[in-house]
Backbone as ProteinMPNN parsed JSONL, in Angstrom:
{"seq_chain_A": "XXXXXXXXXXXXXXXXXXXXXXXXXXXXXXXXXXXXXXXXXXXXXXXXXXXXXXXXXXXXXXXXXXXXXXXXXXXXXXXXXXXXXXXXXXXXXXXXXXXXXXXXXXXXXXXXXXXXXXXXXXXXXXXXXX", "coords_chain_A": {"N_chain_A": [[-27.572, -5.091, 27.874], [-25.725, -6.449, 26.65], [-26.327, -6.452, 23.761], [-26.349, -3.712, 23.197], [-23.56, -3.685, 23.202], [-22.915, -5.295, 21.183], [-24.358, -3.986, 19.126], [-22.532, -1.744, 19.569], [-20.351, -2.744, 18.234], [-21.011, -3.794, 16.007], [-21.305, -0.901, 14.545], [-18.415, -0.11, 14.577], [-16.978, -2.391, 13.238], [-18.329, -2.427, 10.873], [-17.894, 0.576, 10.349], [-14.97, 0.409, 10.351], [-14.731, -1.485, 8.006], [-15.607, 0.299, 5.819], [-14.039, 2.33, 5.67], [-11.344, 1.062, 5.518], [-12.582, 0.393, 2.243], [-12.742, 2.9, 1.254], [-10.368, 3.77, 1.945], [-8.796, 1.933, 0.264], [-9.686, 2.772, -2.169], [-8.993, 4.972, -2.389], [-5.837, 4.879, -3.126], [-4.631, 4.222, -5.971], [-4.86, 7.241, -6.206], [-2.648, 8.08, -4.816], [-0.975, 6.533, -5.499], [-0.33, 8.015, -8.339], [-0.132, 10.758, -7.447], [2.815, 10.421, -6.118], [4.377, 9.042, -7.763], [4.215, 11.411, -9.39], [5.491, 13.639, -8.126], [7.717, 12.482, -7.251], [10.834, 11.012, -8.341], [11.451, 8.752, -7.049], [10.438, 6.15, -6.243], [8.149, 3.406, -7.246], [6.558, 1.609, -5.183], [4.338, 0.887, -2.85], [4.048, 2.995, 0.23], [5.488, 2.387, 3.53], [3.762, 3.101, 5.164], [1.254, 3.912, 4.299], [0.418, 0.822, 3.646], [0.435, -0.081, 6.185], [-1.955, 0.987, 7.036], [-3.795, -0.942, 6.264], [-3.498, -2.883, 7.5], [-4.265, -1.963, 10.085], [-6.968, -1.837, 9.829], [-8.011, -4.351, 9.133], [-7.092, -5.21, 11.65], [-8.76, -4.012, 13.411], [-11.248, -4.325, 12.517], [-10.983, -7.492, 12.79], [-11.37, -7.467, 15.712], [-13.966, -6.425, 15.901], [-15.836, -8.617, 14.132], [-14.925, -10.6, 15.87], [-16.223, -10.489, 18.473], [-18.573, -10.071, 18.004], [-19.351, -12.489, 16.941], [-19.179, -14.469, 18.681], [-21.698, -13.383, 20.361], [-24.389, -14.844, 21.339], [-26.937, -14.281, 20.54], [-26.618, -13.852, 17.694], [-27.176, -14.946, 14.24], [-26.332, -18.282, 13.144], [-25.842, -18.082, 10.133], [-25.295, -15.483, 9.573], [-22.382, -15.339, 11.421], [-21.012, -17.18, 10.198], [-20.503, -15.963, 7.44], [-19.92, -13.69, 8.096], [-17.216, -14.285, 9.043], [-16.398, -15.594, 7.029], [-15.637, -13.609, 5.195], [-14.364, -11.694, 6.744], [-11.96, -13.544, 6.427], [-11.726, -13.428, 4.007], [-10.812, -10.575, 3.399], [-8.162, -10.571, 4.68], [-7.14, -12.258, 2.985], [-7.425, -11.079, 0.795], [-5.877, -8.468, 1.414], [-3.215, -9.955, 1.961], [-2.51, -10.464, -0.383], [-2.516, -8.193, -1.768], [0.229, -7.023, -0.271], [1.837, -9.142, -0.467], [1.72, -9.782, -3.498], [0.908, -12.265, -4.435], [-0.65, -13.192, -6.786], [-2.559, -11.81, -9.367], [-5.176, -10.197, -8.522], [-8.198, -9.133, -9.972], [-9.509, -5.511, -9.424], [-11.973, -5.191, -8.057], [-13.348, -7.524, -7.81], [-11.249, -7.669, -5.215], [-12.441, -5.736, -3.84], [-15.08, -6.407, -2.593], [-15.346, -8.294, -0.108], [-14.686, -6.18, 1.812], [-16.909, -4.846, 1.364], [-18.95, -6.651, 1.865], [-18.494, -7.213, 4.219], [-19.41, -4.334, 5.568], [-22.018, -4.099, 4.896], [-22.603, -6.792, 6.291], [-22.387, -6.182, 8.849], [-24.024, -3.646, 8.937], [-26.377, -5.279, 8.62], [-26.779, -6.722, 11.081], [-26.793, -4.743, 12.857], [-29.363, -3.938, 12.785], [-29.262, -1.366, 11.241], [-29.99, -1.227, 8.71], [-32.56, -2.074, 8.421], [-33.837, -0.164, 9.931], [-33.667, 2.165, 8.312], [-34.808, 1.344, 5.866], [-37.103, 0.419, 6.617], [-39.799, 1.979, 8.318]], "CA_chain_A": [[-26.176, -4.705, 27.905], [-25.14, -7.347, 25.644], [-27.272, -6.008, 22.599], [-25.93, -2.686, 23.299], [-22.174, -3.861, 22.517], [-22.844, -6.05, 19.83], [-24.339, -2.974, 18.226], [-21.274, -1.088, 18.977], [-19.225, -3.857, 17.491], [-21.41, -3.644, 14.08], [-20.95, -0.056, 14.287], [-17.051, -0.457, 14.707], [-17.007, -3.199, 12.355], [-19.085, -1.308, 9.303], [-16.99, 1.701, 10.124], [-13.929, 0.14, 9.726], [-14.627, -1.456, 6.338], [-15.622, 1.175, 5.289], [-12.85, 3.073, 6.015], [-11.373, 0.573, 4.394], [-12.955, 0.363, 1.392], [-12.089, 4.535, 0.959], [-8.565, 3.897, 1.772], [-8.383, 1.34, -1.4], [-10.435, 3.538, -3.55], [-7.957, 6.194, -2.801], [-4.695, 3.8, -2.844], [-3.832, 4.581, -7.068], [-4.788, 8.56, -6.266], [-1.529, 8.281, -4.072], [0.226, 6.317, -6.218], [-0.144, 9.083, -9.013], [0.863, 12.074, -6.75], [3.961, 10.023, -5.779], [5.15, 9.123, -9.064], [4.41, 12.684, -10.037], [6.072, 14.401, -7.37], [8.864, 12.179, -7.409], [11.615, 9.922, -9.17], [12.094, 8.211, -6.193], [9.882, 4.921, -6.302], [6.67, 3.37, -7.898], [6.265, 1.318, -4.513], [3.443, 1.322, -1.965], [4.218, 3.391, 1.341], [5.188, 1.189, 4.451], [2.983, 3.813, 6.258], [0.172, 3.499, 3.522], [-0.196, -0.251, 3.711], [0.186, -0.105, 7.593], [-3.467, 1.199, 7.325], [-4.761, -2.032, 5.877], [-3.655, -3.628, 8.683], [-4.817, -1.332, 11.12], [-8.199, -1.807, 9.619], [-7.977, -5.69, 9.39], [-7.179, -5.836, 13.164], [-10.431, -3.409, 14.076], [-12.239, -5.24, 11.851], [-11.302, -8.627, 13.376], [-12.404, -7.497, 17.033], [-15.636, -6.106, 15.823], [-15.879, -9.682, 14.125], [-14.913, -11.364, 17.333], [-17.323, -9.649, 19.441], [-20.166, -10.456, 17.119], [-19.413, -13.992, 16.266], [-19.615, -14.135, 20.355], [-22.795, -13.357, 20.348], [-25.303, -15.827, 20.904], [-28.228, -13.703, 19.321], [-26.366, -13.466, 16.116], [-27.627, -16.236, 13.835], [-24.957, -18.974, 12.442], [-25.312, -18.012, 9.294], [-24.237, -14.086, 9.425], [-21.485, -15.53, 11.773], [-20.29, -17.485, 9.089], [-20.457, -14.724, 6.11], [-18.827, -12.484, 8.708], [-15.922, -14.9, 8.763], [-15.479, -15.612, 5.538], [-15.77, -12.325, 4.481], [-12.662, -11.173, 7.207], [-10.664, -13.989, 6.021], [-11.262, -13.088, 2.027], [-10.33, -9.644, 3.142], [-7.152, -10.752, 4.901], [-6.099, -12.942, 1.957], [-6.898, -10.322, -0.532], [-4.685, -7.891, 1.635], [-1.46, -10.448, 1.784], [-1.883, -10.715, -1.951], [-1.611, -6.801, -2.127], [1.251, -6.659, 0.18], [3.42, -9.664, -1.185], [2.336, -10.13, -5.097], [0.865, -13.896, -4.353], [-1.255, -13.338, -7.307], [-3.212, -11.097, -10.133], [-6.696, -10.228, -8.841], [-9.263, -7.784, -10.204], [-9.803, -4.639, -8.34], [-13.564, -5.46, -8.064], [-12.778, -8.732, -6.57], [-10.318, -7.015, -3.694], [-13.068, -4.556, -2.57], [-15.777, -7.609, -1.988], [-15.037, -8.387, 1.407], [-15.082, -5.119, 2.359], [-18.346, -4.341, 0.854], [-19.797, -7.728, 2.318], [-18.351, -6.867, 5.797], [-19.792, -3.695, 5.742], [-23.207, -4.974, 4.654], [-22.987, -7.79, 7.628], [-22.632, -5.336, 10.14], [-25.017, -2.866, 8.848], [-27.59, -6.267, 8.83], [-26.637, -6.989, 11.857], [-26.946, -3.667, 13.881], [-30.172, -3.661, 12.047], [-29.778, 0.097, 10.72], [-30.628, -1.478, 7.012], [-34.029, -2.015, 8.383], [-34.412, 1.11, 10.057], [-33.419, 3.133, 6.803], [-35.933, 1.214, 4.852], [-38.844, 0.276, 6.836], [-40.53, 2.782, 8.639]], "C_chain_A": [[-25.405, -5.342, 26.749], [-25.075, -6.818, 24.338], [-26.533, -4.543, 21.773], [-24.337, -2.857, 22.538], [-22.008, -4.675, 21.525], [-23.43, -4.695, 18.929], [-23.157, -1.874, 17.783], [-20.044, -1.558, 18.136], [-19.327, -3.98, 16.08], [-20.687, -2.17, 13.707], [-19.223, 0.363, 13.862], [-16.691, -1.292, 13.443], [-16.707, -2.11, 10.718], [-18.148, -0.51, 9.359], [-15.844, 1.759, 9.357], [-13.107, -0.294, 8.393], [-15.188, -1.205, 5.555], [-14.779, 2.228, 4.849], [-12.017, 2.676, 4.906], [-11.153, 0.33, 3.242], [-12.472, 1.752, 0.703], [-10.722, 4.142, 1.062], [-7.852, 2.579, 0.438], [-8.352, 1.94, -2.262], [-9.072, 4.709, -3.63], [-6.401, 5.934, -3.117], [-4.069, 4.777, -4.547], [-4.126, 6.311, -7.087], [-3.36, 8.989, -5.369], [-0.705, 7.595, -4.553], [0.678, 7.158, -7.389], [0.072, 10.152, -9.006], [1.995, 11.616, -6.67], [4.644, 9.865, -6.543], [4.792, 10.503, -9.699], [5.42, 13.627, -9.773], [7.573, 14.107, -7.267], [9.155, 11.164, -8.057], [11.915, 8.853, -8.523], [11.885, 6.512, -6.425], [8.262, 4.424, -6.442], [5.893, 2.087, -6.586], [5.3, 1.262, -3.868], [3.916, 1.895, -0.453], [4.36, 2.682, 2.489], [3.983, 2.132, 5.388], [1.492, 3.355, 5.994], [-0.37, 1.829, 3.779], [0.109, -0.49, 5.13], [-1.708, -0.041, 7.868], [-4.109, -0.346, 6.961], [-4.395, -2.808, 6.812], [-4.068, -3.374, 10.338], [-6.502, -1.511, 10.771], [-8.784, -3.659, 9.498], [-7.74, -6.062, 10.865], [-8.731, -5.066, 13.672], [-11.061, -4.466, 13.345], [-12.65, -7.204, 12.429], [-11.909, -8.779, 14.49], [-13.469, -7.291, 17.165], [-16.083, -7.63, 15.479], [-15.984, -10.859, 15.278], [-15.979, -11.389, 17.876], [-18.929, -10.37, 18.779], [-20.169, -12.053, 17.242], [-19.479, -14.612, 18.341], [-20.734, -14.119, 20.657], [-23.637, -14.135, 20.401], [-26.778, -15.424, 20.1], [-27.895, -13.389, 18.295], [-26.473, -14.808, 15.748], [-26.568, -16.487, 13.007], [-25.03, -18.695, 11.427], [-24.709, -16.415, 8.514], [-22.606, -14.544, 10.285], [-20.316, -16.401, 10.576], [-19.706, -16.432, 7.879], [-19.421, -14.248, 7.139], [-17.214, -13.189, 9.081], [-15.487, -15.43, 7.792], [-15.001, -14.677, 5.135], [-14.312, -11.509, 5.348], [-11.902, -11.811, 6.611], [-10.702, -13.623, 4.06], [-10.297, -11.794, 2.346], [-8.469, -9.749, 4.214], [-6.207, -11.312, 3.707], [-6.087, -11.7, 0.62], [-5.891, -8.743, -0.341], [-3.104, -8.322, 1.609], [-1.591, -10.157, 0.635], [-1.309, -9.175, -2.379], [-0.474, -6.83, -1.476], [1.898, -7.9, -0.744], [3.038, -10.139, -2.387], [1.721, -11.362, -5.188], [0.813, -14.266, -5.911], [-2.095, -12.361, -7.806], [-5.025, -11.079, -9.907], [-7.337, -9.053, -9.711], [-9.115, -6.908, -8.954], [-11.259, -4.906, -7.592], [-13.777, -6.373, -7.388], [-12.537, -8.332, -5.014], [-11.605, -6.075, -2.843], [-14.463, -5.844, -2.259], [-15.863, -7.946, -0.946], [-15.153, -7.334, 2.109], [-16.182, -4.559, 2.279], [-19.324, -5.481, 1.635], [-19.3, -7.529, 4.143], [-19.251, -5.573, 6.071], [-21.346, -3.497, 5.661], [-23.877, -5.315, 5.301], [-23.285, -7.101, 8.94], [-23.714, -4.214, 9.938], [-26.703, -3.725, 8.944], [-27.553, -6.638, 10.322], [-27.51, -6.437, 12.97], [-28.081, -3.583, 13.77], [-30.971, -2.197, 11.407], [-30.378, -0.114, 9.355], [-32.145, -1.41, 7.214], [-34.635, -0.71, 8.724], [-34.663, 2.269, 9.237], [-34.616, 2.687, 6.141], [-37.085, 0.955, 5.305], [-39.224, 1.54, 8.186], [-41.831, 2.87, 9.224]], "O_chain_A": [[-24.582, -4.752, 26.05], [-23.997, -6.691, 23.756], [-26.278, -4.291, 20.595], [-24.019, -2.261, 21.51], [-20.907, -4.765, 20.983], [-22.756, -4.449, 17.928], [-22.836, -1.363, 16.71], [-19.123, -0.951, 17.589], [-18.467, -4.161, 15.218], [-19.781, -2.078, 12.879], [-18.951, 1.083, 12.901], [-16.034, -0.696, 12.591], [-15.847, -1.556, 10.033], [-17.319, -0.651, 8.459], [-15.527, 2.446, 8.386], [-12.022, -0.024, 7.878], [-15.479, -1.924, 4.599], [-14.867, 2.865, 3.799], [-11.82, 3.269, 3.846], [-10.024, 0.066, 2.829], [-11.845, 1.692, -0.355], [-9.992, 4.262, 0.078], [-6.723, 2.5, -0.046], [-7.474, 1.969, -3.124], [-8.429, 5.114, -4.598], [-5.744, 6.943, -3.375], [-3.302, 5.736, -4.464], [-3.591, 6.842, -8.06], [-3.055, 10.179, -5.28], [0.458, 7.815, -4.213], [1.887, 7.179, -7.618], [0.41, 10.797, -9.999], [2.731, 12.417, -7.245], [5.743, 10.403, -6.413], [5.28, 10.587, -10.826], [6.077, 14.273, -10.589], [8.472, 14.946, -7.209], [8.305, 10.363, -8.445], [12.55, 7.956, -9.078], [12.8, 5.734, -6.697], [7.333, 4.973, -5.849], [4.795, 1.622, -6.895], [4.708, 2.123, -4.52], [4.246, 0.915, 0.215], [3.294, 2.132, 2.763], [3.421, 1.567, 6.327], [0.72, 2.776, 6.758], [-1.547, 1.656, 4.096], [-0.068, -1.704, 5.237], [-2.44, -0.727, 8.58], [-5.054, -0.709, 7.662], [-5.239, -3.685, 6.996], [-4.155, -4.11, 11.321], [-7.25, -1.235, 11.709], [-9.924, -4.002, 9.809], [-8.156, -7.142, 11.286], [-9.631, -5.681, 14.243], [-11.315, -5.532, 13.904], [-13.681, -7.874, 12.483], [-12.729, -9.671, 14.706], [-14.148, -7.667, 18.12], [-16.727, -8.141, 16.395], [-16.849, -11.713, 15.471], [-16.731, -12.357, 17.763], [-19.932, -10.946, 19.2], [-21.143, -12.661, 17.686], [-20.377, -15.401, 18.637], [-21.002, -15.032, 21.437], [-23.962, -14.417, 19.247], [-27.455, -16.095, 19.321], [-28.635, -12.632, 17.666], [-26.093, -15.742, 16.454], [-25.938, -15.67, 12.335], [-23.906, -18.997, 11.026], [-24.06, -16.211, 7.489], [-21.611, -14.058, 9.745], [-19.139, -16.16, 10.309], [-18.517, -16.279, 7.599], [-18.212, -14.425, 6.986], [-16.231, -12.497, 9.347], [-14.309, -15.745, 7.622], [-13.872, -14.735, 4.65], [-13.432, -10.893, 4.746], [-10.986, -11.19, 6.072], [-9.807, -13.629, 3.215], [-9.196, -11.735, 1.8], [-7.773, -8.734, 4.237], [-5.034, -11.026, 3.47], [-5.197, -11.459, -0.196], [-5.374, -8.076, -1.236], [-2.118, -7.618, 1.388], [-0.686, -9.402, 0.278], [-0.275, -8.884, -2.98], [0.346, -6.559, -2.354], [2.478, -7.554, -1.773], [3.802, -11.024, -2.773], [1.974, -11.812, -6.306], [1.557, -15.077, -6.462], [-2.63, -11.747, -6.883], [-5.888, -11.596, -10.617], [-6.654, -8.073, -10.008], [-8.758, -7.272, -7.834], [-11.337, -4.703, -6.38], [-14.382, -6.236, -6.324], [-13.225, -8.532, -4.013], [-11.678, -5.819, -1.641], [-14.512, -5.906, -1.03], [-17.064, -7.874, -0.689], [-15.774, -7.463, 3.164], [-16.504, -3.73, 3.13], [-20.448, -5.117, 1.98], [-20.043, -7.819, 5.081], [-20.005, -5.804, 7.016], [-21.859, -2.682, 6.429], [-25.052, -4.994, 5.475], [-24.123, -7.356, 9.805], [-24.307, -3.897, 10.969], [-27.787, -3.201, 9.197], [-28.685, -6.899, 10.729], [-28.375, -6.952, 13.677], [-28.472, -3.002, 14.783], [-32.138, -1.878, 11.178], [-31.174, 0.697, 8.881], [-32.901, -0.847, 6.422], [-35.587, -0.183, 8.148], [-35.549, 3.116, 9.359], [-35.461, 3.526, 5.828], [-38.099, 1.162, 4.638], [-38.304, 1.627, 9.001], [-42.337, 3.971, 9.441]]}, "name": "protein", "num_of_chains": 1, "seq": "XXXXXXXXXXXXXXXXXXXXXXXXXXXXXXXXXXXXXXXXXXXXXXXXXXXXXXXXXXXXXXXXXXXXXXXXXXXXXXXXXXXXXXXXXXXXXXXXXXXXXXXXXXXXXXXXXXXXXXXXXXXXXXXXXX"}
């Protein structure tokens, strides 16, 4: 039973930053309709960056859930909490300005969350070994 919801928790997890990860990638394709379309403001959407925090709270309960787990070994529990809190800090910095990262940087956490939970669930193995 246990096994069962820690898998749905990777699944949940992965999903989410993944999700994510697409809703970054697509972030300056909506800032270049917006300044096209209009004069109004070169801003980010309060709706738009609502999502990154809708995906930082899934992401933390899938986290939770896992790090819960006593068959998950301490050192994915670790990664999988660093790796939420990078991607929390490198969301404040988008919302309030802290500081000048790389883009390449910012998606990291999301790529390493998505990763953890795909190691986790252990679909990486199923894909490759056979």
């Amino acid at each position: 039973m246990s096994t069962n919801l820690t898998y749905k928790a990777d699944i949940i997890g992965a999903s989410a930053s993944l999700l994510c990860i697409i809703h970054c990638l697509a972030t300056p394709f909506v800032f270049f309709i917006k300044t096209s379309s209009s004069l109004c403001c070169s801003e980010t959407p309060t709706w738009w960056q609502s999502i990154d925090y809708l995906f930082l709270t899934v992401a933390f309960f899938a986290v939770v859930h896992i790090i819960r787990n006593d068959r998950t070994k301490k050192w994915l529990k670790s990664l999988l909490i660093i790796s939420w809190i990078g991607l929390l800090l490198v969301t404040l910095n988008t919302t309030f300005f802290i500081f000048h990262i790389s883009n390449t940087l910012a998606y990291s956490p999301a790529i390493l969350l998505v990763t953890l939970h795909l190691y986790n669930s252990n679909i990486l193995s199923r894909l490759f070994i056979k």
